[in-house]
Coordinates of C-alpha atoms in Angstrom, one line a residue:
M1 CA 140.6 99.0 116.4
N2 CA 143.3 96.4 116.7
I3 CA 146.0 99.0 117.2
I4 CA 144.3 100.5 120.2
K5 CA 143.7 97.1 121.8
N6 CA 147.4 96.2 121.1
I7 CA 148.6 99.3 122.8
H8 CA 146.3 98.6 125.8
D9 CA 147.6 95.0 126.1
W10 CA 151.2 96.1 125.7
L11 CA 151.0 98.7 128.5
F12 CA 149.4 96.3 130.9
S13 CA 152.0 93.7 130.1
I14 CA 155.0 95.8 130.9
M15 CA 153.9 97.8 134.0
P16 CA 151.6 97.5 137.0
E17 CA 147.9 97.9 136.4
G18 CA 147.6 101.3 138.3
V19 CA 150.6 102.8 136.4
A20 CA 149.3 101.4 133.1
N21 CA 145.9 103.1 133.7
I22 CA 147.5 106.5 134.3
V23 CA 149.8 106.2 131.3
E24 CA 146.8 105.2 129.2
M25 CA 144.8 108.2 130.4
V26 CA 147.7 110.5 129.6
L27 CA 148.1 109.1 126.1
I28 CA 144.4 109.5 125.5
G29 CA 144.6 113.1 126.7
V30 CA 147.6 113.9 124.5
A31 CA 145.7 112.4 121.5
Y32 CA 142.6 114.5 122.1
L33 CA 144.7 117.7 122.6
T34 CA 146.5 116.9 119.3
F35 CA 143.2 116.4 117.6
F36 CA 141.9 119.6 119.2
A37 CA 144.7 121.7 117.8
I38 CA 144.8 120.1 114.3
A39 CA 141.0 120.2 113.9
G40 CA 140.9 123.9 115.0
L41 CA 143.6 124.9 112.5
F42 CA 141.9 123.0 109.7
L43 CA 138.5 124.5 110.5
V44 CA 139.9 128.0 110.5
L45 CA 141.4 127.4 107.0
M46 CA 138.1 125.8 105.9
E47 CA 136.2 128.9 107.1
R48 CA 138.5 131.2 105.1
R49 CA 138.2 129.1 102.0
V50 CA 134.5 128.8 102.2
A51 CA 134.2 132.6 102.8
A52 CA 136.4 133.2 99.8
W53 CA 134.3 130.9 97.6
F54 CA 131.0 132.6 98.7
Q55 CA 132.5 136.0 98.1
L56 CA 134.2 135.1 94.8
R57 CA 137.6 135.7 96.3
I58 CA 140.8 133.5 96.2
G59 CA 141.4 133.1 99.9
P60 CA 144.7 132.1 101.5
N61 CA 147.0 130.6 98.8
R62 CA 150.6 131.7 99.6
V63 CA 151.9 129.9 102.7
G64 CA 152.4 126.3 101.8
Y65 CA 150.7 124.4 99.0
Q66 CA 147.4 126.2 98.2
G67 CA 147.7 128.0 101.5
L68 CA 147.5 124.9 103.7
L69 CA 150.0 126.3 106.1
Q70 CA 148.4 129.7 106.5
T71 CA 146.7 128.9 109.8
M72 CA 149.9 127.3 111.1
A73 CA 151.6 130.6 110.4
D74 CA 148.8 132.5 112.1
A75 CA 149.1 130.3 115.2
L76 CA 152.9 130.9 115.4
K77 CA 152.1 134.6 115.1
L78 CA 149.7 134.5 118.0
V79 CA 152.1 132.4 120.2
S80 CA 154.8 135.1 119.7
K81 CA 152.6 138.1 120.4
E82 CA 152.8 139.9 123.7
L83 CA 150.0 139.2 126.2
T84 CA 148.4 142.5 127.1
G85 CA 145.5 143.4 129.3
T86 CA 143.9 146.4 131.0
V87 CA 145.4 147.8 134.2
K88 CA 142.1 147.6 136.1
A89 CA 141.2 144.1 135.0
D90 CA 140.6 141.3 137.6
K91 CA 143.9 139.5 136.8
F92 CA 142.9 136.1 138.2
L93 CA 139.5 135.8 136.5
Y94 CA 140.9 137.5 133.3
N95 CA 143.5 134.7 133.0
L96 CA 141.2 132.0 134.1
A97 CA 138.4 132.7 131.5
P98 CA 140.0 131.2 128.4
Y99 CA 140.6 127.9 130.1
F100 CA 136.9 127.4 131.0
V101 CA 136.1 127.6 127.2
I102 CA 138.9 125.3 126.2
I103 CA 138.3 122.7 128.9
S104 CA 134.5 122.5 128.3
A105 CA 135.2 121.9 124.6
L106 CA 137.7 119.1 125.4
M107 CA 135.3 117.4 127.8
A108 CA 132.6 117.4 125.2
L109 CA 134.9 115.9 122.6
A110 CA 135.6 113.0 125.1
V111 CA 132.2 111.5 124.6
M112 CA 132.0 111.7 120.8
P113 CA 131.8 108.2 119.2
F114 CA 134.3 108.6 116.3
T115 CA 133.9 104.8 115.8
Q116 CA 132.7 101.9 117.9
E117 CA 136.2 101.6 119.5
I118 CA 137.3 105.3 119.5
Q119 CA 135.4 106.9 122.3
A120 CA 137.2 108.1 125.3
F121 CA 134.3 108.3 127.7
D122 CA 131.1 106.3 127.0
I123 CA 128.6 107.0 129.9
N124 CA 124.9 106.1 130.2
I125 CA 124.0 109.8 130.4
G126 CA 126.0 111.0 127.4
I127 CA 123.4 113.5 126.0
F128 CA 122.8 114.9 129.5
F129 CA 126.5 115.2 130.0
L130 CA 126.9 117.2 126.8
I131 CA 124.1 119.6 127.6
A132 CA 125.6 120.2 131.0
I133 CA 129.1 120.7 129.7
S134 CA 128.0 123.1 127.0
S135 CA 126.7 125.4 129.9
I136 CA 130.2 125.6 131.4
G137 CA 131.7 127.3 128.3
V138 CA 129.5 130.4 128.7
I139 CA 131.0 130.9 132.2
G140 CA 134.4 131.5 130.5
I141 CA 132.8 134.1 128.2
L142 CA 131.0 135.8 131.1
L143 CA 134.2 135.9 133.2
G144 CA 136.3 137.2 130.3
G145 CA 133.8 140.0 129.6
W146 CA 133.4 141.0 133.2
A147 CA 137.0 140.7 134.3
S148 CA 138.3 142.7 131.4
N149 CA 136.8 145.9 132.9
N150 CA 135.7 147.1 129.4
K151 CA 132.2 148.1 128.6
F152 CA 132.1 146.5 125.2
A153 CA 133.4 143.2 126.6
L154 CA 130.8 143.3 129.4
I155 CA 128.0 144.0 126.9
G156 CA 129.2 141.1 124.8
A157 CA 129.4 138.8 127.8
M158 CA 125.9 139.7 129.0
R159 CA 124.5 139.1 125.5
S160 CA 126.2 135.7 125.6
G161 CA 124.5 134.7 128.8
V162 CA 121.1 135.7 127.4
Q163 CA 121.7 134.0 124.1
T164 CA 123.1 130.8 125.6
I165 CA 120.4 130.3 128.2
S166 CA 117.7 130.9 125.5
Y167 CA 118.9 128.7 122.8
E168 CA 120.0 125.8 125.1
L169 CA 116.3 125.2 125.6
S170 CA 115.8 124.5 121.9
I171 CA 119.0 122.3 121.7
G172 CA 117.8 120.3 124.7
L173 CA 114.3 119.9 123.5
S174 CA 115.3 118.9 120.0
L175 CA 117.6 116.3 121.4
L176 CA 114.9 115.1 123.8
T177 CA 112.7 114.6 120.8
M178 CA 115.1 112.0 119.4
I179 CA 115.7 110.5 122.9
L180 CA 112.0 109.6 122.9
M181 CA 112.7 107.3 119.9
T182 CA 115.9 105.6 121.3
G183 CA 114.9 105.4 125.0
S184 CA 118.5 106.0 126.0
L185 CA 120.9 108.9 126.8
Q186 CA 124.0 106.8 126.0
L187 CA 125.6 107.8 122.7
S188 CA 126.8 104.3 121.8
E189 CA 123.3 102.9 122.3
I190 CA 121.8 105.7 120.1
V191 CA 124.2 104.7 117.4
T192 CA 123.4 101.0 117.7
V193 CA 119.7 101.8 117.3
Q194 CA 120.5 103.4 113.9
K195 CA 122.0 100.2 112.4
S196 CA 118.4 99.7 111.1
G197 CA 118.3 103.2 109.6
W198 CA 119.3 106.8 110.6
L199 CA 117.0 108.4 113.1
I200 CA 116.3 111.3 110.8
I201 CA 114.7 108.8 108.5
Q202 CA 113.1 106.6 111.2
G203 CA 111.5 109.5 113.0
H204 CA 109.4 110.9 110.1
I205 CA 108.8 114.6 109.8
P206 CA 109.3 115.4 113.6
A207 CA 112.9 114.1 113.3
V208 CA 113.5 116.5 110.4
I209 CA 112.0 119.4 112.3
A210 CA 114.1 118.5 115.4
F211 CA 117.2 118.5 113.2
M212 CA 116.4 121.9 111.6
I213 CA 115.8 123.5 115.0
Y214 CA 118.9 121.9 116.4
M215 CA 121.1 123.3 113.7
I216 CA 119.6 126.8 114.1
A217 CA 119.9 126.7 117.9
G218 CA 123.4 125.2 117.6
T219 CA 124.6 127.9 115.4
A220 CA 123.3 130.5 118.0
E221 CA 124.9 128.5 120.8
T222 CA 128.3 128.8 119.2
N223 CA 127.9 132.6 118.7
R224 CA 128.1 132.2 114.9
A225 CA 126.6 134.5 112.4
P226 CA 123.8 135.4 111.9
F227 CA 123.7 135.0 115.7
D228 CA 127.0 136.6 116.5
M229 CA 125.7 139.4 118.8
V230 CA 128.2 138.4 121.4
E231 CA 131.1 139.6 119.3
A232 CA 129.4 142.0 116.8
E233 CA 132.4 143.8 115.4
S234 CA 130.5 146.8 114.1
E235 CA 129.0 147.4 117.6
L236 CA 131.4 146.0 120.2
G237 CA 134.9 145.9 118.7
A238 CA 135.5 142.2 119.4
G239 CA 132.9 141.7 122.0
F240 CA 133.8 139.7 125.1
H241 CA 137.4 139.1 124.0
T242 CA 138.1 142.8 123.1
E243 CA 140.9 143.0 125.7
Y244 CA 142.5 139.6 124.9
S245 CA 145.6 139.2 122.8
G246 CA 148.1 136.5 121.8
M247 CA 147.4 132.9 122.9
K248 CA 144.6 133.9 125.2
F249 CA 142.7 135.4 122.2
A250 CA 143.7 132.2 120.3
Y251 CA 142.0 130.0 122.9
F252 CA 138.7 131.8 122.5
F253 CA 139.1 131.8 118.7
L254 CA 140.0 128.1 118.6
A255 CA 137.2 127.1 121.0
E256 CA 134.6 128.7 118.7
F257 CA 135.6 126.4 115.8
I258 CA 135.9 123.3 118.0
N259 CA 132.4 124.1 119.5
M260 CA 131.1 124.3 115.9
F261 CA 132.6 120.9 115.2
I262 CA 131.1 119.5 118.4
I263 CA 127.6 120.8 117.5
A264 CA 127.9 119.2 114.1
A265 CA 129.3 116.0 115.6
I266 CA 126.4 115.7 118.0
A267 CA 124.0 116.1 115.1
T268 CA 125.9 113.5 113.2
T269 CA 125.6 111.1 116.1
I270 CA 122.0 111.7 116.9
F271 CA 120.4 112.1 113.4
F272 CA 122.8 110.5 110.9
G273 CA 124.2 107.4 112.5
A274 CA 127.6 108.7 113.6
W275 CA 130.2 106.3 112.1
L276 CA 127.7 104.0 110.5
S277 CA 127.8 103.8 106.7
P278 CA 124.4 103.9 104.8
F279 CA 125.8 100.8 102.9
G280 CA 126.7 98.8 106.0
I281 CA 130.4 98.5 105.1
T282 CA 131.7 99.9 108.4
E283 CA 130.7 96.6 110.1
S284 CA 133.2 94.7 108.0
I285 CA 135.8 97.5 107.8
P286 CA 135.7 99.3 111.2
W287 CA 138.4 101.9 110.4
L288 CA 136.1 103.3 107.7
G289 CA 133.9 104.5 110.5
V290 CA 136.2 107.4 111.2
F291 CA 135.9 108.7 107.6
W292 CA 132.1 108.4 107.6
F293 CA 131.9 110.2 111.0
M294 CA 134.3 113.0 109.9
G295 CA 132.7 113.3 106.5
K296 CA 129.2 113.7 107.8
T297 CA 130.4 116.2 110.5
L298 CA 132.3 118.4 108.0
I299 CA 129.3 118.5 105.7
L300 CA 127.3 119.9 108.7
V301 CA 130.1 122.3 109.6
F302 CA 130.0 123.6 106.0
L303 CA 126.3 124.1 106.4
M304 CA 126.9 126.3 109.5
M305 CA 129.5 128.3 107.5
W306 CA 127.0 128.6 104.7
F307 CA 124.6 130.3 107.2
R308 CA 127.3 132.8 108.1
W309 CA 127.8 134.0 104.6
T310 CA 124.2 133.9 103.5
F311 CA 122.1 135.7 106.3
P312 CA 122.6 139.1 107.8
R313 CA 123.2 139.5 111.5
L314 CA 120.0 139.6 113.6
R315 CA 119.2 142.3 116.2
V316 CA 119.1 141.3 119.8
D317 CA 115.3 141.5 120.0
Q318 CA 115.0 139.5 116.7
L319 CA 117.3 136.9 118.1
L320 CA 115.3 136.4 121.3
T321 CA 111.9 136.6 119.4
L322 CA 113.0 133.8 117.1
E323 CA 113.7 131.5 120.1
W324 CA 110.9 132.3 122.5
K325 CA 108.1 132.9 120.0
Y326 CA 108.9 130.5 117.3
L327 CA 111.5 127.8 118.0
L328 CA 110.4 126.9 121.5
P329 CA 106.7 126.5 120.8
I330 CA 107.5 124.5 117.6
N331 CA 109.8 122.3 119.7
L332 CA 107.2 121.6 122.3
V333 CA 104.5 120.6 119.7
N334 CA 107.2 118.5 118.0
I335 CA 107.9 116.6 121.1
V336 CA 104.2 115.7 121.6
I337 CA 104.0 114.5 117.9
M338 CA 107.1 112.4 118.3
A339 CA 105.7 110.9 121.6
L340 CA 102.5 109.9 119.7
I341 CA 104.5 108.4 116.9
V342 CA 106.6 106.3 119.3
W343 CA 103.5 105.4 121.3
L344 CA 101.7 104.2 118.2
N345 CA 104.9 102.5 117.0
L346 CA 105.0 104.3 113.7
T347 CA 108.8 104.6 113.4
I348 CA 110.2 103.3 110.0
K349 CA 112.0 100.0 110.3
F350 CA 114.4 98.8 107.6

């Protein structure tokens, strides 16, 4: 975008190169933190609205126009609440845990290609980076559950470790299926390949299967219902964050919604062309790419919310059976089929 280039040129014209680089990085960090907060609040409101719609309720409609400021009021309430904790908790790890979850989500956001110009960190191992970073978030959950010195929190944390390790396999293999088509781990190059057609269309049936497995595994990775064994309220109180309150609880709560956005954003980038319009108009009007990217991502977020209010929670054994006996074997066969399609050059070209 011209405005971004103008800011870059202006900074380098009024200060030394080293200082300008630091200022630029700070501005980018502030922009992403602002987006993190606003997106989190919006997704919480969206969740409550979608839940009300599915359950034939009204939902929040008092604070602000049509309840638009309800999540802002909730955030102010959490900021003003007292931070409590158990006497026997490991104070250092207890306080450190929420930041693992928040920082891992922010690092994942940095490589998202909102448009061709708006991408803070475009590296040649983008997909590998995302898979690696997603593993860091679970450390915060494990630390929080263990350091709380609460049996319900510990059970929730252990479930999180088992669930994340299991379903990361399906996420990685489904993404690997699509990488076979593009021959690159760099997100910007994967988007460029899709200028001739979205990968979910180019890749025939294996691409559709990979997308379906990715969405199921991604929902489990974010601890969303029907895979919310980590914080099963009817069994564990609040699960791994039972002993958290105030802003520390808000960090965990906010990170769940941002992680849901990230899972949907990765699917948008890999399967649906990221910021590319199906009509080709983003090439002539670049700023429209942001709306296409956000629109596709929010549709997939809605799909994940739809899962929550449609399917009942699985038992732990059912959750692991689904991954190890069904999704993983299907994924392995799917990769072989995709490899054959690529080898025989059968991908659809527009």
